[in-house]
Amino acid sequence: MQILSVSSLKGGVGKTSVTMGLASSALNNGVKTLVIDLDPHADATTGLSVSRGAGREAGLLLKEARKARLNDHAVPSGWLELLPPEKRKNARLDVIVGSALSATFDRPDIRPRDMKRLKTLVDGVSGYDLVLVDCPPSLSGLTRIAWAASHQVLLVAEPSLFSVAGTERTMRAIRMFSNEFAPQLTQAGVVVNRARADSAEHEYRLLEMERLYADKLMLPVLEENPHWQQIQGAAYPVHQWPGDQVRDMAKSFDELLRQLVPAKKLSG
Ligand SMILES: Nc1ncnc2c1ncn2[C@@H]1O[C@H](COP(=O)(O)OP(=O)(O)OP(=O)(O)O)[C@@H](O)[C@H]1O
Ligand SMILES: [Mg+2]
């Protein structure tokens, strides 16, 4: 089971979008997946078509980490109902719902004991190939809780000056965190989101990212997609949305997923 935190210390760059794109790809490729929505805003929960009242929320489960079993509180994503029947049979996409309650753990001075709460929970989980943790945009308690439980951090960045600077800070933070608290933790790579082919600034920043991140820069780059907000607004998996431009985006997520999950787990 691969446990992956989707992070960036900068807000609004596409962490939740990448989490959802990968979840859609995983669903389409037979990869059994659990999404843990650790962001108090709970955007991933909404996007994965799960109502916020369903299942015990992430904040409560963190509180009861020693007693609770994640498997008992994982809620099936509404996306399953949108799958063609032949894909639905063995498909698994569950969600640990997010809620404002998890914000009580989002302190900068979180105690090491609290930092292990998600790790305790995922240590007891079974039946999934992949666990995706959608993180809030900071290096406060919740992101540390996510990283302490993860094998890898997938960084999301936009091709802009502030995002590149933010990604460098995040990479340093991961190195320091893994040295101090989580020796198992590595960087999966940097996914670039919302790139525009017609932007000279984006082209320049992409070249800069290639130079800075070398083999950590993940390809393909995800493009700005005019349908994306509509897809999210409809709480739809990108792989089930019609149209060539969206199909290309779905393929990009498939290629990214292939780099993150062992080939034997992909059946699609
Ligand atoms: N490739 C894309 N094309 C078009 N719009 C996008 C794309 N990726 C993300 N967006 C839009 O950008 C906004 C921010 O994306 P998202 O919520 O995924 O970012 P985030 O990093 O999770 O934000 P936060 O830090 O608030 O959690 C959303 O409205 C989303 O629909
Ligand atoms: Mg988000």
PDB file of C-alpha atoms and ligand atoms in Angstrom:
ATOM      1  CA  MET A   1       0.000   0.000   0.000  1.00  0.00           C
ATOM      2  CA  GLN A   2       1.404   3.300  -1.163  1.00  0.00           C
ATOM      3  CA  ILE A   3       0.644   6.328   1.053  1.00  0.00           C
ATOM      4  CA  LEU A   4       1.022   9.635  -0.718  1.00  0.00           C
ATOM      5  CA  SER A   5       0.533  13.153   0.654  1.00  0.00           C
ATOM      6  CA  VAL A   6      -0.429  15.755  -1.928  1.00  0.00           C
ATOM      7  CA  SER A   7       1.040  19.004  -0.647  1.00  0.00           C
ATOM      8  CA  SER A   8       2.190  22.534  -1.294  1.00  0.00           C
ATOM      9  CA  LEU A   9       2.808  25.205   1.282  1.00  0.00           C
ATOM     10  CA  LYS A  10       1.256  27.686  -1.136  1.00  0.00           C
ATOM     11  CA  GLY A  11      -2.535  27.719  -1.417  1.00  0.00           C
ATOM     12  CA  GLY A  12      -4.711  27.338  -4.480  1.00  0.00           C
ATOM     13  CA  VAL A  13      -2.131  25.692  -6.769  1.00  0.00           C
ATOM     14  CA  GLY A  14      -4.150  22.517  -7.336  1.00  0.00           C
ATOM     15  CA  LYS A  15      -3.515  20.004  -4.526  1.00  0.00           C
ATOM     16  CA  THR A  16      -7.160  18.997  -4.358  1.00  0.00           C
ATOM     17  CA  SER A  17      -7.447  18.955  -8.154  1.00  0.00           C
ATOM     18  CA  VAL A  18      -4.418  16.652  -8.457  1.00  0.00           C
ATOM     19  CA  THR A  19      -5.752  14.424  -5.660  1.00  0.00           C
ATOM     20  CA  MET A  20      -9.043  14.140  -7.532  1.00  0.00           C
ATOM     21  CA  GLY A  21      -7.433  13.599 -10.933  1.00  0.00           C
ATOM     22  CA  LEU A  22      -5.284  10.789  -9.523  1.00  0.00           C
ATOM     23  CA  ALA A  23      -8.287   9.311  -7.704  1.00  0.00           C
ATOM     24  CA  SER A  24     -10.232   9.322 -10.972  1.00  0.00           C
ATOM     25  CA  SER A  25      -7.352   7.636 -12.763  1.00  0.00           C
ATOM     26  CA  ALA A  26      -6.986   5.080  -9.966  1.00  0.00           C
ATOM     27  CA  LEU A  27     -10.704   4.297 -10.184  1.00  0.00           C
ATOM     28  CA  ASN A  28     -10.470   3.889 -13.940  1.00  0.00           C
ATOM     29  CA  ASN A  29      -7.416   1.641 -13.679  1.00  0.00           C
ATOM     30  CA  GLY A  30      -8.633  -0.707 -10.939  1.00  0.00           C
ATOM     31  CA  VAL A  31      -6.361   0.708  -8.224  1.00  0.00           C
ATOM     32  CA  LYS A  32      -8.162   0.402  -4.888  1.00  0.00           C
ATOM     33  CA  THR A  33      -7.883   3.817  -3.306  1.00  0.00           C
ATOM     34  CA  LEU A  34      -8.655   5.653  -0.084  1.00  0.00           C
ATOM     35  CA  VAL A  35      -8.660   9.455  -0.112  1.00  0.00           C
ATOM     36  CA  ILE A  36      -8.117  11.060   3.297  1.00  0.00           C
ATOM     37  CA  ASP A  37      -9.374  14.628   3.282  1.00  0.00           C
ATOM     38  CA  LEU A  38      -7.194  16.328   5.870  1.00  0.00           C
ATOM     39  CA  ASP A  39      -8.023  19.862   4.783  1.00  0.00           C
ATOM     40  CA  PRO A  40     -10.567  21.479   7.156  1.00  0.00           C
ATOM     41  CA  HIS A  41     -12.223  23.042   4.086  1.00  0.00           C
ATOM     42  CA  ALA A  42     -13.100  19.509   2.930  1.00  0.00           C
ATOM     43  CA  ASP A  43     -12.982  20.340  -0.797  1.00  0.00           C
ATOM     44  CA  ALA A  44     -11.909  16.815  -1.761  1.00  0.00           C
ATOM     45  CA  THR A  45     -14.883  15.359   0.128  1.00  0.00           C
ATOM     46  CA  THR A  46     -17.259  17.541  -1.874  1.00  0.00           C
ATOM     47  CA  GLY A  47     -15.462  16.896  -5.169  1.00  0.00           C
ATOM     48  CA  LEU A  48     -15.558  13.134  -4.614  1.00  0.00           C
ATOM     49  CA  SER A  49     -19.319  13.372  -4.210  1.00  0.00           C
ATOM     50  CA  VAL A  50     -19.520  12.447  -0.550  1.00  0.00           C
ATOM     51  CA  SER A  51     -21.749  14.429   1.771  1.00  0.00           C
ATOM     52  CA  ARG A  52     -19.944  15.947   4.712  1.00  0.00           C
ATOM     53  CA  GLY A  53     -22.198  14.299   7.257  1.00  0.00           C
ATOM     54  CA  ALA A  54     -21.401  10.781   5.991  1.00  0.00           C
ATOM     55  CA  GLY A  55     -18.971   8.693   8.021  1.00  0.00           C
ATOM     56  CA  ARG A  56     -16.907   9.839  10.983  1.00  0.00           C
ATOM     57  CA  GLU A  57     -14.876  12.856   9.989  1.00  0.00           C
ATOM     58  CA  ALA A  58     -11.100  13.086   9.856  1.00  0.00           C
ATOM     59  CA  GLY A  59     -10.852  15.428  12.868  1.00  0.00           C
ATOM     60  CA  LEU A  60     -12.737  13.005  15.133  1.00  0.00           C
ATOM     61  CA  LEU A  61     -10.753  10.028  13.889  1.00  0.00           C
ATOM     62  CA  LEU A  62      -7.500  11.849  14.648  1.00  0.00           C
ATOM     63  CA  LYS A  63      -8.799  12.471  18.164  1.00  0.00           C
ATOM     64  CA  GLU A  64      -9.633   8.793  18.616  1.00  0.00           C
ATOM     65  CA  ALA A  65      -6.607   7.518  16.710  1.00  0.00           C
ATOM     66  CA  ARG A  66      -5.758   4.759  19.177  1.00  0.00           C
ATOM     67  CA  LYS A  67      -9.262   3.245  19.209  1.00  0.00           C
ATOM     68  CA  ALA A  68     -10.649   4.032  15.749  1.00  0.00           C
ATOM     69  CA  ARG A  69     -10.344   1.842  12.644  1.00  0.00           C
ATOM     70  CA  LEU A  70     -10.188   3.783   9.379  1.00  0.00           C
ATOM     71  CA  ASN A  71     -11.776   0.900   7.471  1.00  0.00           C
ATOM     72  CA  ASP A  72     -14.944   1.284   9.555  1.00  0.00           C
ATOM     73  CA  HIS A  73     -15.368   4.964   8.655  1.00  0.00           C
ATOM     74  CA  ALA A  74     -14.358   5.085   4.992  1.00  0.00           C
ATOM     75  CA  VAL A  75     -17.319   6.188   2.826  1.00  0.00           C
ATOM     76  CA  PRO A  76     -17.645   5.085  -0.842  1.00  0.00           C
ATOM     77  CA  SER A  77     -17.250   7.948  -3.299  1.00  0.00           C
ATOM     78  CA  GLY A  78     -20.372   8.877  -5.292  1.00  0.00           C
ATOM     79  CA  TRP A  79     -18.154   8.529  -8.390  1.00  0.00           C
ATOM     80  CA  LEU A  80     -18.649   4.757  -8.252  1.00  0.00           C
ATOM     81  CA  GLU A  81     -22.216   5.213  -9.459  1.00  0.00           C
ATOM     82  CA  LEU A  82     -20.968   7.026 -12.561  1.00  0.00           C
ATOM     83  CA  LEU A  83     -18.748   4.142 -13.667  1.00  0.00           C
ATOM     84  CA  PRO A  84     -19.782   1.833 -16.486  1.00  0.00           C
ATOM     85  CA  PRO A  85     -21.145  -1.407 -14.906  1.00  0.00           C
ATOM     86  CA  GLU A  86     -18.190  -3.555 -16.070  1.00  0.00           C
ATOM     87  CA  LYS A  87     -15.754  -1.282 -14.229  1.00  0.00           C
ATOM     88  CA  ARG A  88     -17.926  -0.959 -11.125  1.00  0.00           C
ATOM     89  CA  LYS A  89     -17.669  -4.612 -10.070  1.00  0.00           C
ATOM     90  CA  ASN A  90     -14.236  -4.602  -8.468  1.00  0.00           C
ATOM     91  CA  ALA A  91     -13.765  -0.864  -8.155  1.00  0.00           C
ATOM     92  CA  ARG A  92     -12.977   0.712  -4.800  1.00  0.00           C
ATOM     93  CA  LEU A  93     -12.730   4.415  -4.050  1.00  0.00           C
ATOM     94  CA  ASP A  94     -13.429   5.441  -0.458  1.00  0.00           C
ATOM     95  CA  VAL A  95     -13.139   8.724   1.381  1.00  0.00           C
ATOM     96  CA  ILE A  96     -12.362   9.735   4.946  1.00  0.00           C
ATOM     97  CA  VAL A  97     -14.453  12.878   5.051  1.00  0.00           C
ATOM     98  CA  GLY A  98     -12.924  16.203   5.919  1.00  0.00           C
ATOM     99  CA  SER A  99     -14.342  18.705   8.356  1.00  0.00           C
ATOM    100  CA  ALA A 100     -13.535  21.907  10.187  1.00  0.00           C
ATOM    101  CA  LEU A 101     -12.877  19.779  13.263  1.00  0.00           C
ATOM    102  CA  SER A 102      -9.460  18.681  11.998  1.00  0.00           C
ATOM    103  CA  ALA A 103      -8.342  22.324  12.316  1.00  0.00           C
ATOM    104  CA  THR A 104      -7.839  21.733  16.049  1.00  0.00           C
ATOM    105  CA  PHE A 105      -4.693  19.786  15.068  1.00  0.00           C
ATOM    106  CA  ASP A 106      -3.409  22.475  12.716  1.00  0.00           C
ATOM    107  CA  ARG A 107      -1.105  24.139  15.221  1.00  0.00           C
ATOM    108  CA  PRO A 108       2.469  25.098  14.338  1.00  0.00           C
ATOM    109  CA  ASP A 109       3.648  23.720  17.722  1.00  0.00           C
ATOM    110  CA  ILE A 110       2.077  20.277  17.352  1.00  0.00           C
ATOM    111  CA  ARG A 111       3.457  17.682  19.790  1.00  0.00           C
ATOM    112  CA  PRO A 112       5.337  14.686  18.344  1.00  0.00           C
ATOM    113  CA  ARG A 113       2.742  12.442  19.981  1.00  0.00           C
ATOM    114  CA  ASP A 114      -0.076  14.150  18.035  1.00  0.00           C
ATOM    115  CA  MET A 115       1.973  14.073  14.853  1.00  0.00           C
ATOM    116  CA  LYS A 116       1.737  10.253  14.811  1.00  0.00           C
ATOM    117  CA  ARG A 117      -2.055  10.127  14.961  1.00  0.00           C
ATOM    118  CA  LEU A 118      -2.675   9.524  11.240  1.00  0.00           C
ATOM    119  CA  LYS A 119       0.210   7.057  11.123  1.00  0.00           C
ATOM    120  CA  THR A 120      -1.454   5.051  13.887  1.00  0.00           C
ATOM    121  CA  LEU A 121      -4.688   5.078  11.889  1.00  0.00           C
ATOM    122  CA  VAL A 122      -3.191   4.071   8.522  1.00  0.00           C
ATOM    123  CA  ASP A 123      -1.042   1.369  10.156  1.00  0.00           C
ATOM    124  CA  GLY A 124      -4.313  -0.453  10.854  1.00  0.00           C
ATOM    125  CA  VAL A 125      -5.907   0.014   7.435  1.00  0.00           C
ATOM    126  CA  SER A 126      -6.267  -2.740   4.832  1.00  0.00           C
ATOM    127  CA  GLY A 127      -7.744  -3.396   1.402  1.00  0.00           C
ATOM    128  CA  TYR A 128      -6.250  -0.463  -0.541  1.00  0.00           C
ATOM    129  CA  ASP A 129      -3.393  -0.182  -3.026  1.00  0.00           C
ATOM    130  CA  LEU A 130      -3.151   3.570  -2.697  1.00  0.00           C
ATOM    131  CA  VAL A 131      -3.908   6.147   0.000  1.00  0.00           C
ATOM    132  CA  LEU A 132      -4.007   9.796  -1.090  1.00  0.00           C
ATOM    133  CA  VAL A 133      -3.908  12.469   1.613  1.00  0.00           C
ATOM    134  CA  ASP A 134      -5.154  15.890   0.520  1.00  0.00           C
ATOM    135  CA  CYS A 135      -3.289  18.409   2.685  1.00  0.00           C
ATOM    136  CA  PRO A 136      -4.053  22.008   3.649  1.00  0.00           C
ATOM    137  CA  PRO A 137      -1.699  24.716   2.334  1.00  0.00           C
ATOM    138  CA  SER A 138       0.681  25.161   5.252  1.00  0.00           C
ATOM    139  CA  LEU A 139       3.397  23.407   7.194  1.00  0.00           C
ATOM    140  CA  SER A 140       1.336  23.424  10.357  1.00  0.00           C
ATOM    141  CA  GLY A 141       0.148  20.435  12.330  1.00  0.00           C
ATOM    142  CA  LEU A 142      -2.080  18.758   9.749  1.00  0.00           C
ATOM    143  CA  THR A 143       0.551  18.629   7.014  1.00  0.00           C
ATOM    144  CA  ARG A 144       3.039  17.238   9.530  1.00  0.00           C
ATOM    145  CA  ILE A 145       0.473  14.646  10.586  1.00  0.00           C
ATOM    146  CA  ALA A 146       0.058  13.695   6.902  1.00  0.00           C
ATOM    147  CA  TRP A 147       3.787  13.521   6.185  1.00  0.00           C
ATOM    148  CA  ALA A 148       4.486  11.427   9.298  1.00  0.00           C
ATOM    149  CA  ALA A 149       2.032   8.833   7.951  1.00  0.00           C
ATOM    150  CA  SER A 150       3.202   8.884   4.312  1.00  0.00           C
ATOM    151  CA  HIS A 151       5.802   7.143   2.193  1.00  0.00           C
ATOM    152  CA  GLN A 152       5.968   9.989  -0.288  1.00  0.00           C
ATOM    153  CA  VAL A 153       5.018  13.622  -0.787  1.00  0.00           C
ATOM    154  CA  LEU A 154       3.753  14.710  -4.168  1.00  0.00           C
ATOM    155  CA  LEU A 155       4.240  18.452  -4.592  1.00  0.00           C
ATOM    156  CA  VAL A 156       1.986  20.579  -6.735  1.00  0.00           C
ATOM    157  CA  ALA A 157       3.184  23.864  -8.226  1.00  0.00           C
ATOM    158  CA  GLU A 158       2.036  26.405 -10.765  1.00  0.00           C
ATOM    159  CA  PRO A 159       4.515  27.819 -13.288  1.00  0.00           C
ATOM    160  CA  SER A 160       4.753  31.194 -11.520  1.00  0.00           C
ATOM    161  CA  LEU A 161       7.513  32.929  -9.572  1.00  0.00           C
ATOM    162  CA  PHE A 162       5.857  32.663  -6.156  1.00  0.00           C
ATOM    163  CA  SER A 163       4.877  29.060  -6.655  1.00  0.00           C
ATOM    164  CA  VAL A 164       8.415  28.084  -7.709  1.00  0.00           C
ATOM    165  CA  ALA A 165       9.808  29.829  -4.605  1.00  0.00           C
ATOM    166  CA  GLY A 166       7.144  28.147  -2.453  1.00  0.00           C
ATOM    167  CA  THR A 167       8.006  24.730  -3.907  1.00  0.00           C
ATOM    168  CA  GLU A 168      11.671  25.178  -3.048  1.00  0.00           C
ATOM    169  CA  ARG A 169      10.694  26.030   0.532  1.00  0.00           C
ATOM    170  CA  THR A 170       8.454  22.966   0.657  1.00  0.00           C
ATOM    171  CA  MET A 171      11.228  20.681  -0.662  1.00  0.00           C
ATOM    172  CA  ARG A 172      13.560  21.968   2.056  1.00  0.00           C
ATOM    173  CA  ALA A 173      10.834  21.441   4.642  1.00  0.00           C
ATOM    174  CA  ILE A 174      10.326  17.813   3.503  1.00  0.00           C
ATOM    175  CA  ARG A 175      14.058  17.113   3.760  1.00  0.00           C
ATOM    176  CA  MET A 176      14.209  18.572   7.279  1.00  0.00           C
ATOM    177  CA  PHE A 177      11.038  16.781   8.340  1.00  0.00           C
ATOM    178  CA  SER A 178      12.199  13.405   7.085  1.00  0.00           C
ATOM    179  CA  ASN A 179      15.601  13.837   8.787  1.00  0.00           C
ATOM    180  CA  GLU A 180      13.984  14.704  12.066  1.00  0.00           C
ATOM    181  CA  PHE A 181      10.746  12.720  12.254  1.00  0.00           C
ATOM    182  CA  ALA A 182      10.038  10.478   9.274  1.00  0.00           C
ATOM    183  CA  PRO A 183      12.983   8.563   7.778  1.00  0.00           C
ATOM    184  CA  GLN A 184      10.598   6.658   5.456  1.00  0.00           C
ATOM    185  CA  LEU A 185       9.444   9.857   3.743  1.00  0.00           C
ATOM    186  CA  THR A 186      10.691  10.725   0.242  1.00  0.00           C
ATOM    187  CA  GLN A 187       9.672  13.173  -2.469  1.00  0.00           C
ATOM    188  CA  ALA A 188       7.644  11.595  -5.246  1.00  0.00           C
ATOM    189  CA  GLY A 189       8.148  14.621  -7.472  1.00  0.00           C
ATOM    190  CA  VAL A 190       6.694  17.965  -8.500  1.00  0.00           C
ATOM    191  CA  VAL A 191       3.533  18.090 -10.619  1.00  0.00           C
ATOM    192  CA  VAL A 192       3.120  21.329 -12.530  1.00  0.00           C
ATOM    193  CA  ASN A 193      -0.496  22.434 -12.801  1.00  0.00           C
ATOM    194  CA  ARG A 194      -2.367  25.096 -14.784  1.00  0.00           C
ATOM    195  CA  ALA A 195       0.327  25.591 -17.434  1.00  0.00           C
ATOM    196  CA  ARG A 196      -0.701  27.602 -20.494  1.00  0.00           C
ATOM    197  CA  ALA A 197       1.005  26.888 -23.803  1.00  0.00           C
ATOM    198  CA  ASP A 198       0.480  30.482 -24.961  1.00  0.00           C
ATOM    199  CA  SER A 199       2.187  32.092 -21.950  1.00  0.00           C
ATOM    200  CA  ALA A 200       5.824  33.172 -22.317  1.00  0.00           C
ATOM    201  CA  GLU A 201       6.038  33.528 -18.528  1.00  0.00           C
ATOM    202  CA  HIS A 202       4.873  29.930 -18.053  1.00  0.00           C
ATOM    203  CA  GLU A 203       7.403  28.716 -20.628  1.00  0.00           C
ATOM    204  CA  TYR A 204      10.164  30.550 -18.778  1.00  0.00           C
ATOM    205  CA  ARG A 205       9.084  29.163 -15.381  1.00  0.00           C
ATOM    206  CA  LEU A 206       8.853  25.626 -16.776  1.00  0.00           C
ATOM    207  CA  LEU A 207      12.459  25.846 -17.999  1.00  0.00           C
ATOM    208  CA  GLU A 208      13.443  27.160 -14.582  1.00  0.00           C
ATOM    209  CA  MET A 209      11.647  24.249 -12.903  1.00  0.00           C
ATOM    210  CA  GLU A 210      13.392  21.740 -15.197  1.00  0.00           C
ATOM    211  CA  ARG A 211      16.718  23.216 -14.120  1.00  0.00           C
ATOM    212  CA  LEU A 212      15.820  23.372 -10.413  1.00  0.00           C
ATOM    213  CA  TYR A 213      14.068  20.030  -9.950  1.00  0.00           C
ATOM    214  CA  ALA A 214      15.733  17.916 -12.667  1.00  0.00           C
ATOM    215  CA  ASP A 215      14.408  14.361 -12.386  1.00  0.00           C
ATOM    216  CA  LYS A 216      11.891  15.375  -9.689  1.00  0.00           C
ATOM    217  CA  LEU A 217       9.858  17.344 -12.240  1.00  0.00           C
ATOM    218  CA  MET A 218       7.034  15.020 -13.254  1.00  0.00           C
ATOM    219  CA  LEU A 219       5.755  14.865 -16.808  1.00  0.00           C
ATOM    220  CA  PRO A 220       3.342  15.471 -18.368  1.00  0.00           C
ATOM    221  CA  VAL A 221       2.664  18.975 -17.152  1.00  0.00           C
ATOM    222  CA  LEU A 222      -1.052  19.546 -16.430  1.00  0.00           C
ATOM    223  CA  GLU A 223      -2.554  22.297 -18.541  1.00  0.00           C
ATOM    224  CA  GLU A 224      -5.033  24.973 -17.597  1.00  0.00           C
ATOM    225  CA  ASN A 225      -8.338  23.408 -18.589  1.00  0.00           C
ATOM    226  CA  PRO A 226     -11.419  25.576 -19.227  1.00  0.00           C
ATOM    227  CA  HIS A 227     -13.734  22.690 -18.205  1.00  0.00           C
ATOM    228  CA  TRP A 228     -12.006  21.855 -14.938  1.00  0.00           C
ATOM    229  CA  GLN A 229     -14.118  23.996 -12.611  1.00  0.00           C
ATOM    230  CA  GLN A 230     -17.307  22.704 -14.193  1.00  0.00           C
ATOM    231  CA  ILE A 231     -16.126  19.110 -13.719  1.00  0.00           C
ATOM    232  CA  GLN A 232     -15.335  19.793 -10.066  1.00  0.00           C
ATOM    233  CA  GLY A 233     -18.583  21.705  -9.590  1.00  0.00           C
ATOM    234  CA  ALA A 234     -20.491  18.664 -10.854  1.00  0.00           C
ATOM    235  CA  ALA A 235     -18.437  16.417  -8.491  1.00  0.00           C
ATOM    236  CA  TYR A 236     -17.485  14.270 -11.497  1.00  0.00           C
ATOM    237  CA  PRO A 237     -14.448  12.064 -12.184  1.00  0.00           C
ATOM    238  CA  VAL A 238     -12.451  13.565 -15.065  1.00  0.00           C
ATOM    239  CA  HIS A 239     -12.283  10.147 -16.766  1.00  0.00           C
ATOM    240  CA  GLN A 240     -16.081  10.108 -17.229  1.00  0.00           C
ATOM    241  CA  TRP A 241     -16.403  13.636 -18.641  1.00  0.00           C
ATOM    242  CA  PRO A 242     -16.884  13.908 -22.414  1.00  0.00           C
ATOM    243  CA  GLY A 243     -14.732  15.908 -24.845  1.00  0.00           C
ATOM    244  CA  ASP A 244     -11.232  15.649 -26.317  1.00  0.00           C
ATOM    245  CA  GLN A 245      -9.636  18.333 -24.183  1.00  0.00           C
ATOM    246  CA  VAL A 246     -10.818  16.668 -21.009  1.00  0.00           C
ATOM    247  CA  ARG A 247      -9.820  13.230 -22.301  1.00  0.00           C
ATOM    248  CA  ASP A 248      -6.266  14.537 -22.740  1.00  0.00           C
ATOM    249  CA  MET A 249      -6.274  15.713 -19.135  1.00  0.00           C
ATOM    250  CA  ALA A 250      -7.492  12.289 -17.977  1.00  0.00           C
ATOM    251  CA  LYS A 251      -4.623  10.691 -19.940  1.00  0.00           C
ATOM    252  CA  SER A 252      -2.156  13.030 -18.249  1.00  0.00           C
ATOM    253  CA  PHE A 253      -3.381  11.823 -14.853  1.00  0.00           C
ATOM    254  CA  ASP A 254      -3.005   8.203 -16.052  1.00  0.00           C
ATOM    255  CA  GLU A 255       0.616   8.879 -16.962  1.00  0.00           C
ATOM    256  CA  LEU A 256       1.262  10.501 -13.584  1.00  0.00           C
ATOM    257  CA  LEU A 257      -0.428   7.612 -11.754  1.00  0.00           C
ATOM    258  CA  ARG A 258       1.740   5.107 -13.644  1.00  0.00           C
ATOM    259  CA  GLN A 259       4.799   6.818 -12.156  1.00  0.00           C
ATOM    260  CA  LEU A 260       3.404   6.637  -8.633  1.00  0.00           C
ATOM    261  CA  VAL A 261       1.899   3.157  -8.382  1.00  0.00           C
ATOM    262  CA  PRO A 262       3.609  -0.170  -9.186  1.00  0.00           C
ATOM    263  CA  ALA A 263       2.576  -1.424 -12.660  1.00  0.00           C
ATOM    264  CA  LYS A 264       1.132  -4.675 -11.271  1.00  0.00           C
ATOM    265  CA  LYS A 265      -1.581  -2.710  -9.451  1.00  0.00           C
ATOM    266  CA  LEU A 266      -2.888  -1.108 -12.672  1.00  0.00           C
ATOM    267  CA  SER A 267      -5.504  -3.184 -14.405  1.00  0.00           C
ATOM    268  CA  GLY A 268      -7.323  -0.657 -16.594  1.00  0.00           C
TER     269      GLY A 268
HETATM  270  N1  LIG B   1      -5.655  22.539 -14.444  1.00  0.00           N
HETATM  271  C1  LIG B   1      -6.599  23.396 -14.055  1.00  0.00           C
HETATM  272  N2  LIG B   1      -7.322  24.088 -14.979  1.00  0.00           N
HETATM  273  C2  LIG B   1      -8.277  24.959 -14.598  1.00  0.00           C
HETATM  274  N3  LIG B   1      -8.585  25.229 -13.312  1.00  0.00           N
HETATM  275  C3  LIG B   1      -7.894  24.591 -12.350  1.00  0.00           C
HETATM  276  C4  LIG B   1      -6.874  23.648 -12.667  1.00  0.00           C
HETATM  277  N4  LIG B   1      -6.376  23.160 -11.497  1.00  0.00           N
HETATM  278  C5  LIG B   1      -7.045  23.780 -10.510  1.00  0.00           C
HETATM  279  N5  LIG B   1      -7.952  24.628 -11.001  1.00  0.00           N
HETATM  280  C6  LIG B   1      -8.880  25.489 -10.224  1.00  0.00           C
HETATM  281  O1  LIG B   1      -8.095  26.279  -9.347  1.00  0.00           O
HETATM  282  C7  LIG B   1      -8.717  26.419  -8.085  1.00  0.00           C
HETATM  283  C8  LIG B   1      -7.764  25.914  -7.001  1.00  0.00           C
HETATM  284  O2  LIG B   1      -7.562  24.538  -7.201  1.00  0.00           O
HETATM  285  P1  LIG B   1      -7.515  23.520  -5.965  1.00  0.00           P
HETATM  286  O3  LIG B   1      -8.667  23.762  -5.055  1.00  0.00           O
HETATM  287  O4  LIG B   1      -7.322  22.180  -6.522  1.00  0.00           O
HETATM  288  O5  LIG B   1      -6.183  24.039  -5.256  1.00  0.00           O
HETATM  289  P2  LIG B   1      -5.624  23.677  -3.802  1.00  0.00           P
HETATM  290  O6  LIG B   1      -4.141  23.749  -3.883  1.00  0.00           O
HETATM  291  O7  LIG B   1      -6.218  22.412  -3.323  1.00  0.00           O
HETATM  292  O8  LIG B   1      -6.205  24.899  -2.950  1.00  0.00           O
HETATM  293  P3  LIG B   1      -6.135  25.036  -1.333  1.00  0.00           P
HETATM  294  O9  LIG B   1      -4.727  25.455  -1.029  1.00  0.00           O
HETATM  295  O10 LIG B   1      -7.139  26.120  -1.047  1.00  0.00           O
HETATM  296  O11 LIG B   1      -6.494  23.712  -0.763  1.00  0.00           O
HETATM  297  C9  LIG B   1     -10.020  25.614  -8.153  1.00  0.00           C
HETATM  298  O12 LIG B   1     -11.066  26.492  -8.466  1.00  0.00           O
HETATM  299  C10 LIG B   1      -9.782  24.650  -9.325  1.00  0.00           C
HETATM  300  O13 LIG B   1     -10.976  24.308  -9.972  1.00  0.00           O
HETATM  301 MG    MG B   2      -7.289  21.974  -1.542  1.00  0.00          MG
END
